Short mmCIF file of C-alpha atoms in Angstrom, two decimals:
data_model
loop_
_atom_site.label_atom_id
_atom_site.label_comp_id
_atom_site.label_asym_id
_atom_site.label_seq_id
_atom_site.Cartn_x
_atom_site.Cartn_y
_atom_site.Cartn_z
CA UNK A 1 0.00 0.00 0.00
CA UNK A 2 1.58 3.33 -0.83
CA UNK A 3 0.75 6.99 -0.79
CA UNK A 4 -0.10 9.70 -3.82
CA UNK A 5 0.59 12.90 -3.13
CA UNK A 6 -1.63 15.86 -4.62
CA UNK A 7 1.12 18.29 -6.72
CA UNK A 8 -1.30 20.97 -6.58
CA UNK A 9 -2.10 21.28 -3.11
CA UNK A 10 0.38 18.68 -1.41
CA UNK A 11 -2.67 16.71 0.41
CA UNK A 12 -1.92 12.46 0.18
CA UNK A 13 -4.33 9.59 -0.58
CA UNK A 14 -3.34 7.26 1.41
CA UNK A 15 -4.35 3.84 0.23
CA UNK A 16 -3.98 2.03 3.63
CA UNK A 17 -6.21 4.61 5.09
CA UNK A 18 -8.58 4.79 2.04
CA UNK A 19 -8.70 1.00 1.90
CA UNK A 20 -8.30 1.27 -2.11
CA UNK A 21 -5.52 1.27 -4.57
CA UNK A 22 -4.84 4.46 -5.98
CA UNK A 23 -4.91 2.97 -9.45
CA UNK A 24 -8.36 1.50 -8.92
CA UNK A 25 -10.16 4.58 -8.21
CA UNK A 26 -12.12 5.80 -11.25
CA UNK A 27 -10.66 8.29 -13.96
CA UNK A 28 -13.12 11.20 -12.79
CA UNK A 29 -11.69 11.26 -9.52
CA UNK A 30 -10.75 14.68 -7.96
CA UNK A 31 -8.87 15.80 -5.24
CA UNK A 32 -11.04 16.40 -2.33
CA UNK A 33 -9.23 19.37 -1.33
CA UNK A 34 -8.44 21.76 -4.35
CA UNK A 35 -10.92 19.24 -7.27
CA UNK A 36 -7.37 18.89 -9.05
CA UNK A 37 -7.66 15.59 -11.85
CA UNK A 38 -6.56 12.31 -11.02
CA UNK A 39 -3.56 12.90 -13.29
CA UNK A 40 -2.42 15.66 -11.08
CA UNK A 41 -1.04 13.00 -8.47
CA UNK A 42 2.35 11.89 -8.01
CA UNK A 43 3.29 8.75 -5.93
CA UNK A 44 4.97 9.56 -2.83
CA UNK A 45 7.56 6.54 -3.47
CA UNK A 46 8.57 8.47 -6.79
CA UNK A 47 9.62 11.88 -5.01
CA UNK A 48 12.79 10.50 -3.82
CA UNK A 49 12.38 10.88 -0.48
CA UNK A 50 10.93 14.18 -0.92
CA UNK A 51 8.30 13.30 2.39
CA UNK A 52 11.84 14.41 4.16
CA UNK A 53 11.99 17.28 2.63
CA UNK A 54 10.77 20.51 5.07
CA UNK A 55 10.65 23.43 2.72
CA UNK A 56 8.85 24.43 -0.54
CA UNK A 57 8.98 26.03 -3.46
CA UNK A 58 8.07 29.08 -2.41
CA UNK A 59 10.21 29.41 0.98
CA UNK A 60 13.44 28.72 -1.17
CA UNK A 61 12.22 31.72 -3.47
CA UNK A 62 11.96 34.12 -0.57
CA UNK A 63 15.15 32.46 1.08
CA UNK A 64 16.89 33.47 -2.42
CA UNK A 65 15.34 37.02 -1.99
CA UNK A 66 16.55 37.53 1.71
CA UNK A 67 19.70 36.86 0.12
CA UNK A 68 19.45 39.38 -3.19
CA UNK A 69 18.65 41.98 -0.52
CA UNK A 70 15.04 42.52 -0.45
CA UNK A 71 13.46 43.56 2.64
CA UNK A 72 10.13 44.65 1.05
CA UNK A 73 7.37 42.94 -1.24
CA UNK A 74 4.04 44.78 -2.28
CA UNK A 75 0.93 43.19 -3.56
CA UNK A 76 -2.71 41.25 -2.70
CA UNK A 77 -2.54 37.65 -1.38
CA UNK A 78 -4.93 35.38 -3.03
CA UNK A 79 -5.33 31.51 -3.69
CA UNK A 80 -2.77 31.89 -6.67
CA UNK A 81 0.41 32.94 -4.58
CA UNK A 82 -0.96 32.00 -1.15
CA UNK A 83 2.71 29.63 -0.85
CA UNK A 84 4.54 32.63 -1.49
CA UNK A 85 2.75 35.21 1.20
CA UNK A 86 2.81 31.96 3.86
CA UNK A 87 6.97 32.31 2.97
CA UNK A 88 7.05 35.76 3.64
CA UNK A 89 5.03 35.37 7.15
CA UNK A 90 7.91 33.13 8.21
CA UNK A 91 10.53 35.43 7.16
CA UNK A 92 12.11 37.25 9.33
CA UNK A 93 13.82 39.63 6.84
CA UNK A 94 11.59 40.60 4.12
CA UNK A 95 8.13 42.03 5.33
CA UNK A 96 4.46 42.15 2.97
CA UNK A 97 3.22 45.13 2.05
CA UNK A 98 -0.72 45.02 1.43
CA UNK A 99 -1.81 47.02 -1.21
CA UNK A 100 -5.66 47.97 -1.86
CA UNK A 101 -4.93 47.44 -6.03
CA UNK A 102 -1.93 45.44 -8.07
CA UNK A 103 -1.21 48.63 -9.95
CA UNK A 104 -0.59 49.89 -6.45
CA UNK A 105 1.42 47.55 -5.77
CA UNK A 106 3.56 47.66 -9.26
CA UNK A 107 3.63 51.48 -8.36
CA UNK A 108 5.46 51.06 -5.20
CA UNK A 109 7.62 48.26 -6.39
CA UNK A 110 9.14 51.03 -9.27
CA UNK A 111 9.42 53.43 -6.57
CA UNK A 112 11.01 51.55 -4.88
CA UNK A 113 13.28 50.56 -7.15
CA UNK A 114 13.85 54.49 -8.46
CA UNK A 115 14.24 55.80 -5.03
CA UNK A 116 16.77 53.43 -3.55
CA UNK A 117 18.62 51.48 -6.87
CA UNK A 118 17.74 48.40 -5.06
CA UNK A 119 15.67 45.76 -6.68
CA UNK A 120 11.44 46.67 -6.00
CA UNK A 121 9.25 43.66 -5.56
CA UNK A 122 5.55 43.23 -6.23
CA UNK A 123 2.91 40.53 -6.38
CA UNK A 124 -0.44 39.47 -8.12
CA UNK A 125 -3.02 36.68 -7.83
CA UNK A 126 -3.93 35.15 -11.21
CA UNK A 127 -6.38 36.53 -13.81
CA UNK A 128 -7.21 40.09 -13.49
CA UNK A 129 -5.21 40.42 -10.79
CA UNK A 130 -2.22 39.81 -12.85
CA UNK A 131 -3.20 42.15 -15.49
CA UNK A 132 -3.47 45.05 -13.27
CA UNK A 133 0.02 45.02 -12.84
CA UNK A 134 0.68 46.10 -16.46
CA UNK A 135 0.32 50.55 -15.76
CA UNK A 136 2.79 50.30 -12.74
CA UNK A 137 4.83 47.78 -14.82
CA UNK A 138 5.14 50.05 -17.82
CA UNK A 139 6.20 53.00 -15.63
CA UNK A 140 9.09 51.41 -14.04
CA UNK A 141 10.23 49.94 -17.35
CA UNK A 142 10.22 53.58 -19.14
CA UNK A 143 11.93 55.16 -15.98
CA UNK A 144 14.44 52.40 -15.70
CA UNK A 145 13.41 51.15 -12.20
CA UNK A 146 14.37 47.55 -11.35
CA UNK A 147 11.16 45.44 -10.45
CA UNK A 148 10.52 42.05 -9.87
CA UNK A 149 6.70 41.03 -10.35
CA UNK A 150 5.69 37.62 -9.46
CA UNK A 151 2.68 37.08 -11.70
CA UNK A 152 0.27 34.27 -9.29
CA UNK A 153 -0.71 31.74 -11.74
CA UNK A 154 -3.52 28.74 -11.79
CA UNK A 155 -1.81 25.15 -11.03
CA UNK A 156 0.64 23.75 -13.75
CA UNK A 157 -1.23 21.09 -14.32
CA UNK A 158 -4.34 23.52 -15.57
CA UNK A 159 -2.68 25.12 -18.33
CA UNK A 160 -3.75 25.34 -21.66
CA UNK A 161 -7.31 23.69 -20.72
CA UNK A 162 -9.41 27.23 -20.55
CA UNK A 163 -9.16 26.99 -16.65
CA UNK A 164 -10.55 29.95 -14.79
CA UNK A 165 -8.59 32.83 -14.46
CA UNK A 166 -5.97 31.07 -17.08
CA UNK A 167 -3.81 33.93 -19.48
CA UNK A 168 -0.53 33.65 -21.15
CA UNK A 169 1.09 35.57 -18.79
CA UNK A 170 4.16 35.72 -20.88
CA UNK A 171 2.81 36.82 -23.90
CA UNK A 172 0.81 39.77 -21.80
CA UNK A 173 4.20 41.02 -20.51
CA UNK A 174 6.87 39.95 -23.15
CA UNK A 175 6.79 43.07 -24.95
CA UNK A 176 7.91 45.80 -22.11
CA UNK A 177 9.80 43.48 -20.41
CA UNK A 178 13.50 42.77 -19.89
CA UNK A 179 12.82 38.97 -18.54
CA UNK A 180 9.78 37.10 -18.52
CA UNK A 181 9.33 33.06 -17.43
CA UNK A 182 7.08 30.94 -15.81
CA UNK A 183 8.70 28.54 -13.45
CA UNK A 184 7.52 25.53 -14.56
CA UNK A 185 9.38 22.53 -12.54
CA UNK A 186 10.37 22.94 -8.73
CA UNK A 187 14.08 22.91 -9.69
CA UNK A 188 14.21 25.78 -12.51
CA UNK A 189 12.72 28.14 -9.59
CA UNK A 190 16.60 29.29 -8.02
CA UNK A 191 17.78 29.70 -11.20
CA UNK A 192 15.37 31.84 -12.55
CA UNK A 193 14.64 33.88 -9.54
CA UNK A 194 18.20 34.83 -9.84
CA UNK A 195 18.18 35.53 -13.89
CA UNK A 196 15.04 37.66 -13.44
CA UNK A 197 17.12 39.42 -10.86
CA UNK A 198 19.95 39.71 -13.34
CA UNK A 199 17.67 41.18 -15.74
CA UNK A 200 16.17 43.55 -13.50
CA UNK A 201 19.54 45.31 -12.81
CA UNK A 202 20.24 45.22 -16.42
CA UNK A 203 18.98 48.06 -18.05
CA UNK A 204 17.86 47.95 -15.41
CA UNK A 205 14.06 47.00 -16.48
CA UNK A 206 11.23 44.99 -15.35
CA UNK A 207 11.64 41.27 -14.66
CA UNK A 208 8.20 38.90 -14.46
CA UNK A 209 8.01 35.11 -13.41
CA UNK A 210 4.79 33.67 -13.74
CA UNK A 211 4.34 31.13 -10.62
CA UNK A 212 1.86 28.54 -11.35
CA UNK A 213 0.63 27.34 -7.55
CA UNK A 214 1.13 23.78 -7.49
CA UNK A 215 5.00 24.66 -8.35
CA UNK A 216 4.95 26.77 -5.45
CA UNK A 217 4.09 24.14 -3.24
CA UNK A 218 6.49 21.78 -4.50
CA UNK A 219 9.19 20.32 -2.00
CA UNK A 220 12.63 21.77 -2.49
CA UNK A 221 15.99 21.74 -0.96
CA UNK A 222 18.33 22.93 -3.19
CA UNK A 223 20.92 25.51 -1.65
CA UNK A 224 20.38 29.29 -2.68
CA UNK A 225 22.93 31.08 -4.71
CA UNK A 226 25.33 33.14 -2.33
CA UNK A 227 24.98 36.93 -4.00
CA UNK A 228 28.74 38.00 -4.21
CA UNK A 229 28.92 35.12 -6.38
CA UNK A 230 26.06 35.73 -9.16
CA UNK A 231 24.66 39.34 -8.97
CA UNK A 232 27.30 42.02 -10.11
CA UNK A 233 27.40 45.51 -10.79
CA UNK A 234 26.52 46.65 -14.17
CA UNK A 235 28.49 50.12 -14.33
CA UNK A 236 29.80 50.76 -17.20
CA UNK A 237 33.18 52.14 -17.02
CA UNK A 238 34.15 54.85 -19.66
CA UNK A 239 37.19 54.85 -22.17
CA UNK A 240 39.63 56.75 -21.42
CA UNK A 241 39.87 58.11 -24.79
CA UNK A 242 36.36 59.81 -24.91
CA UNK A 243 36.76 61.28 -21.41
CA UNK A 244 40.53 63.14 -22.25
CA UNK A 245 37.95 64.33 -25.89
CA UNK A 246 35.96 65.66 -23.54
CA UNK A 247 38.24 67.29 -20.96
CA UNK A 248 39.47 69.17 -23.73
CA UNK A 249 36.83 70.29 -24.93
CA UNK A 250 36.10 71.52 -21.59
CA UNK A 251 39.28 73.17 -20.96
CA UNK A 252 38.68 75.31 -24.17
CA UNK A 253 35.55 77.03 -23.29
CA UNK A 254 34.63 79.56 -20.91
CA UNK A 255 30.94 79.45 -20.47
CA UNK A 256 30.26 76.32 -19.52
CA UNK A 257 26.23 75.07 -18.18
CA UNK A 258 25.83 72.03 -16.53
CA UNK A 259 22.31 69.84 -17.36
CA UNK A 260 21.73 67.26 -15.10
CA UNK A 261 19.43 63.91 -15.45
CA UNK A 262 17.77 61.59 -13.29
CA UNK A 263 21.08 58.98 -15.19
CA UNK A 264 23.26 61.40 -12.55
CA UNK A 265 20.98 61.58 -9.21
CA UNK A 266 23.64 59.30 -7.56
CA UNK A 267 26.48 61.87 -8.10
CA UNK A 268 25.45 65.00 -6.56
CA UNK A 269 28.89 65.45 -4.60
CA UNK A 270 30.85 65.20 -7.58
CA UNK A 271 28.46 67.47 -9.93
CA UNK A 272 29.11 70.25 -7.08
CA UNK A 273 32.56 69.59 -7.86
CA UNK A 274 32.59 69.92 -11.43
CA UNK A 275 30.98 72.77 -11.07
CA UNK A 276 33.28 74.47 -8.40
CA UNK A 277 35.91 73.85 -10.16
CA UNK A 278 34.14 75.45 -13.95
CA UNK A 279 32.34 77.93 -11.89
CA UNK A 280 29.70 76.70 -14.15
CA UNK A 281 25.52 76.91 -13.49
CA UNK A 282 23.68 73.43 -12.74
CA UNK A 283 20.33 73.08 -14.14
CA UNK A 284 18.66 69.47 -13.90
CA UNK A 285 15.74 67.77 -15.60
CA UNK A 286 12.17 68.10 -13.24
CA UNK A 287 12.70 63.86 -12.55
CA UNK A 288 16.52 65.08 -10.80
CA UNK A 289 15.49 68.13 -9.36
CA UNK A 290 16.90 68.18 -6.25
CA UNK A 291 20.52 66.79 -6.87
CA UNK A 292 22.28 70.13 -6.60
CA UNK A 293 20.62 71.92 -3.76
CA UNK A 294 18.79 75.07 -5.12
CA UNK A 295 20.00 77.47 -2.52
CA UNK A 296 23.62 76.65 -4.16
CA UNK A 297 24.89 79.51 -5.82
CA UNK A 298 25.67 77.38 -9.20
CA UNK A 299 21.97 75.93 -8.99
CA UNK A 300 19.69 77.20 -11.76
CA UNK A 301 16.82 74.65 -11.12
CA UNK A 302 14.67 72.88 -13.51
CA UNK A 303 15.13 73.33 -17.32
CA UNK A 304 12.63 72.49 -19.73
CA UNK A 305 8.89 73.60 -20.92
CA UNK A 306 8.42 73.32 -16.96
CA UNK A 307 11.25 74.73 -15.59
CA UNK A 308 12.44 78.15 -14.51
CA UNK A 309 13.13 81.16 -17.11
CA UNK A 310 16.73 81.63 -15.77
CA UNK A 311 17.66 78.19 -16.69
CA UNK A 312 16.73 78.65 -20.10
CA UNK A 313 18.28 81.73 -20.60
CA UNK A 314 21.44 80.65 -19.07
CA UNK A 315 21.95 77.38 -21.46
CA UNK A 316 21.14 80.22 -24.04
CA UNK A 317 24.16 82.38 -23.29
CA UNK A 318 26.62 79.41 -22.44
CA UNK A 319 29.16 78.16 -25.18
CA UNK A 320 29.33 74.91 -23.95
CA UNK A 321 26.34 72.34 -22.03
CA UNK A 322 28.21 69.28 -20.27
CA UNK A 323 24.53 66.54 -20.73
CA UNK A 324 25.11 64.24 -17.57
CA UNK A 325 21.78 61.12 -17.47
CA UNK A 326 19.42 62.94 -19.88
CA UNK A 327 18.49 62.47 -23.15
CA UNK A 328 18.08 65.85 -23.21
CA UNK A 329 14.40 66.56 -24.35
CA UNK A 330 15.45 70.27 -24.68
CA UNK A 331 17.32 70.35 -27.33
CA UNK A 332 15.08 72.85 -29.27
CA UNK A 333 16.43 75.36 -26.06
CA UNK A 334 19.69 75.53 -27.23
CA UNK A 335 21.22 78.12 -30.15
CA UNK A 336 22.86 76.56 -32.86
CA UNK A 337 26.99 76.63 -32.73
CA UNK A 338 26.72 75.83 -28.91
CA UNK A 339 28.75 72.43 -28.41
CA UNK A 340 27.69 69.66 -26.39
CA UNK A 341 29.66 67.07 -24.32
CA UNK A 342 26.90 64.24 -23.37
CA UNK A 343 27.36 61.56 -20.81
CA UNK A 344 25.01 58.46 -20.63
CA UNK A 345 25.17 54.91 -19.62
CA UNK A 346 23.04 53.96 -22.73
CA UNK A 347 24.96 54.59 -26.33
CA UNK A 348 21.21 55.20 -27.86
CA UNK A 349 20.61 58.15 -25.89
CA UNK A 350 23.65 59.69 -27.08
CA UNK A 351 23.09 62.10 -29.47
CA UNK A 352 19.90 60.84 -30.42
CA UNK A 353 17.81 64.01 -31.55
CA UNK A 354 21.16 66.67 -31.81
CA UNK A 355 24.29 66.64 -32.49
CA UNK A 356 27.15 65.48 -29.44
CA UNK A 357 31.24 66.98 -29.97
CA UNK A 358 32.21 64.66 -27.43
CA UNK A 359 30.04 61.89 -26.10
CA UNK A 360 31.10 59.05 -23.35
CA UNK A 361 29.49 55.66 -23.16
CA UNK A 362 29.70 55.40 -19.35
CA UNK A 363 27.87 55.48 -15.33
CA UNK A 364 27.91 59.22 -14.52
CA UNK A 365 29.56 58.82 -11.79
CA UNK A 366 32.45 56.64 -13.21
CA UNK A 367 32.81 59.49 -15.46
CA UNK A 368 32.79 62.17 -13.19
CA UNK A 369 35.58 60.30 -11.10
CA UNK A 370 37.89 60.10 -14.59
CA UNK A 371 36.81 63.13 -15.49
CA UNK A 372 37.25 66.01 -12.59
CA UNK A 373 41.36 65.26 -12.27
CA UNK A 374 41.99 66.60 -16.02
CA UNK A 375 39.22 69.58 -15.68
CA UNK A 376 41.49 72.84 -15.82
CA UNK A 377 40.17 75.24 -12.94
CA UNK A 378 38.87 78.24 -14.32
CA UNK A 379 38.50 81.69 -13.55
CA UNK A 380 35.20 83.30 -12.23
CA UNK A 381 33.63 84.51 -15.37
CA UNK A 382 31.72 87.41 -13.35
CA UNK A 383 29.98 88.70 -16.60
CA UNK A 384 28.16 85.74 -17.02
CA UNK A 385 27.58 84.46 -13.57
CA UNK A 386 26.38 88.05 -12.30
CA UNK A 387 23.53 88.12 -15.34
CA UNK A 388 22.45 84.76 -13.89
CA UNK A 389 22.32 86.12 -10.29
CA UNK A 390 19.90 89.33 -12.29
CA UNK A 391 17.95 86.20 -13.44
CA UNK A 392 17.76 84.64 -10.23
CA UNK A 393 16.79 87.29 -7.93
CA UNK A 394 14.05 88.13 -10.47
CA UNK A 395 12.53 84.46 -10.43
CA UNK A 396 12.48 84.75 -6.72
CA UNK A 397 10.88 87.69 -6.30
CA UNK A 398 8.18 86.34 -8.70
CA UNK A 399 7.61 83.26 -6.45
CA UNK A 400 7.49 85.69 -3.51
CA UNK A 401 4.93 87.61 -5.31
CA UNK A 402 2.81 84.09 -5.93
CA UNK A 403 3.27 82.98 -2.05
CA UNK A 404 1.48 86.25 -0.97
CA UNK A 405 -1.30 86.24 -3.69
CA UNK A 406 -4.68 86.14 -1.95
CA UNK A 407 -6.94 86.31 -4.87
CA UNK A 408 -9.66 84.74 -5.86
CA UNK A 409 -9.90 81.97 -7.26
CA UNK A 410 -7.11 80.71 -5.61
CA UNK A 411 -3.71 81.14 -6.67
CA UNK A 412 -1.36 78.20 -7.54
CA UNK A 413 1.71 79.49 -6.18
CA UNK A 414 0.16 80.58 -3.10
CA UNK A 415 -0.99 76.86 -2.49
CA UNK A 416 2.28 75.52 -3.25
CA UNK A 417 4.24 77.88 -1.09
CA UNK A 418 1.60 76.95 1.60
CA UNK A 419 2.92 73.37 1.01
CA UNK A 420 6.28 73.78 1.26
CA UNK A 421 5.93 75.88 4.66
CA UNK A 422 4.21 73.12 6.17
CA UNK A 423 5.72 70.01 4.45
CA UNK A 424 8.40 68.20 6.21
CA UNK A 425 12.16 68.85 4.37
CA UNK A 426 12.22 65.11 3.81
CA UNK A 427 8.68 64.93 2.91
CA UNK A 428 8.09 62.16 -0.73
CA UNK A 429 5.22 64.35 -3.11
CA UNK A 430 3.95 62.08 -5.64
CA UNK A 431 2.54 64.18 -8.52
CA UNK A 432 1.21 63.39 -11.92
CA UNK A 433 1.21 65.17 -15.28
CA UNK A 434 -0.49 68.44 -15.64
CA UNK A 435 0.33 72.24 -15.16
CA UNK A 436 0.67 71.40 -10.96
CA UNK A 437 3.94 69.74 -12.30
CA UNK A 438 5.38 73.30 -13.64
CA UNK A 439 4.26 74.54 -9.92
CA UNK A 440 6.04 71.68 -8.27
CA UNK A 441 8.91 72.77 -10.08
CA UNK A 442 9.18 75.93 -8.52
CA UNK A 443 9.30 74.84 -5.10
CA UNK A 444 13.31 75.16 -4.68
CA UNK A 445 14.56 72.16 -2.45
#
């Protein structure tokens, strides 16, 4: 008499217990438990000795994550990742975040990822719960952010019968995504936890494994990977040829601007010393406002349709614009016969919609760190950095104006001066696209 274990929800018929061969029973039977087919049980004698086996599927996968780093998961527990929240519960290291919607969830899990560099985690159940993911999904793929989604999925053993809730999961996400699988045998789960990982850190992009339940609830005791020995930083280092090109280049101007993208928001400290050392102006795109501190003398805020009118005016009166993370939407700002030195980690973004005198293939702040030693210091060009001081002063006595408007209807810059009096310094604003954006903007932090 021997024992035949359910691979969808792990309970056994026992035939010494049943008092009937497992083979006997007719073809229509069902689990009793979960209604799985009689052809989704395995005899226990086949598992190799998996009854001494203590963990699962799902344990080992947040095991792996506890070891990748990850302290934080968001999403909605359901039947179809119900394994995977019972792991988290019993970790000590990674804690569940409960989310009222998936997009939520994919939302925070790019935020995450954007805010911090480290890899943002988010969950779904099956069906519709899945495809909510997709608006958060798509934003952290555009912005860069590395995510992790673990798409809940109906049992293995449904798929491709028109089950309930059943998608191609794959398909749905294949086409914005840098890594998409579905763990389809207990032992591919390490391994591809820790390519989607890879994948994530890339670009870095959006990685998805689609994690049919009974797979989850597999037995497993393979060892997880140790992290210093498969994840590794994906700088890219610059060659030293492009950044001496561009040090000279440098050296031979005089009025030199500084643009700064959300490619550079690591590298604040050395961007302050660039531009100590050029006594050159700093303006940033809206997404790295914030880098340079706007009460800096060099700081010239946001540039762009949204930004400030100094910033615009200063690119307009420079002879050179050092690009540092940014595309650099703004080309149509600049005068003709003003060079360009652009610095991106992504060779497409380089010189893409103008044309670059000296562009490096590199992490900003790898760059920067090659870079500042063969800068020349110059001389304080007080011509040019006195008419942006006029422009300056003139912005902020415009915002003053705004703070102390008391019309009606209400004014805009009166509410968002209200906000910043009464925000906290380290206080997160989450806004969307619209004209409050350009009033964000002008909030100096």
């Amino acid at each position: 008499m021997g024992k035949h274990r359910c691979s969808v929800c792990n309970w056994v018929y026992d035939e010494e217990a049943e008092g009937q061969d497992f083979d006997s029973l007719p073809d229509d039977f069902t689990c009793p438990v979960c209604g799985a087919p009689k052809s989704a049980f395995v005899a226990e004698e086949e598992g190799k000795g998996k009854e001494d086996i203590k963990t699962t599927v799902a344990e080992k996968i947040i095991e792996q994550l506890e070891i990748f780093g990850v302290k934080y998961v968001y999403g909605i527990p359901g039947d179809s990742n119900l394994p995977l929240i019972e792991a988290i519960r019993k970790s000590e290291k990674i804690r569940f975040i409960l989310t009222r919607h998936e997009e939520t969830a994919a939302f925070m899990a790019s935020a995450h990822g954007k805010m911090t560099g480290e890899l943002g985690v988010c969950m779904s159940i099956a069906g519709p719960g899945c495809t909510n993911l997709i608006t958060g999904l798509m934003d952290a793929a555009t912005d860069r952010s590395p995510v992790l989604a673990f798409a809940g999925q109906i049992p293995e053993v449904y798929l491709g019968s028109e089950a309930f809730q059943e998608i191609d999961q794959i398909e749905l996400f294949k086409p914005f995504t840098e890594f998409a699988e579905t763990i389809a045998r207990e032992n591919q789960a390490l391994k591809l936890v820790t390519m989607a990982t890879k994948y994530a850190f890339k670009k870095p992009g959006v990685s998805v494994l689609s994690t049919p339940t009974d797979i989850l609830a597999e037995k497993l005791d393979e060892k997880v990977y140790p992290i210093e020995k498969r994840i590794f930083s994906n700088k890219t280092a610059p060659r030293d040829e492009d950044v001496r090109k561009a040090a000279n280049l440098i050296n031979g101007c005089q009025k030199i601007t500084l643009f700064v993208g959300w490619g550079s928001r690591h590298s604040g400290k050395l961007i302050k010393e660039l531009s100590a050392k050029l006594n050159a102006p700093v303006a940033t795109t809206s997404r790295a406002k914030g880098v340079v501190h706007e009460n800096d003398r060099f700081s010239l805020g946001v540039l762009g349709s949204i930004g400030s009118k100094h910033a615009a005016k200063a690119i307009k009166n420079c002879d050179l614009i050092v690009i540092m993370g940014s595309g650099f939407r703004q080309a149509n700002l600049v005068p003709s016969g003003i060079k360009i030195v652009q610095i991106d980690i992504d060779p497409t973004k380089l010189g893409k919609t103008f044309d670059v005198d000296a562009g490096i293939v590199g992490d900003a702040e790898l760059v920067l760190q090659k870079l500042l030693p063969l800068i020349e210091r110059k001389r304080e060009n007080t011509e040019f950095l006195e008419y942006i001081d006029r422009m300056k002063q003139e912005h902020r006595e415009e915002l003053e104006a705004e703070s102390n408007d008391l019309s009606i209807p209400i004014s805009s810059g009166y509410v968002i001066q209200a906000i910043k009096r009464h925000a906290d310094k380290d206080a997160i604003i989450c806004v969307d696209v619209g004209d409050h954006t350009y009033w964000f903007q002008e909030v100096r932090v």
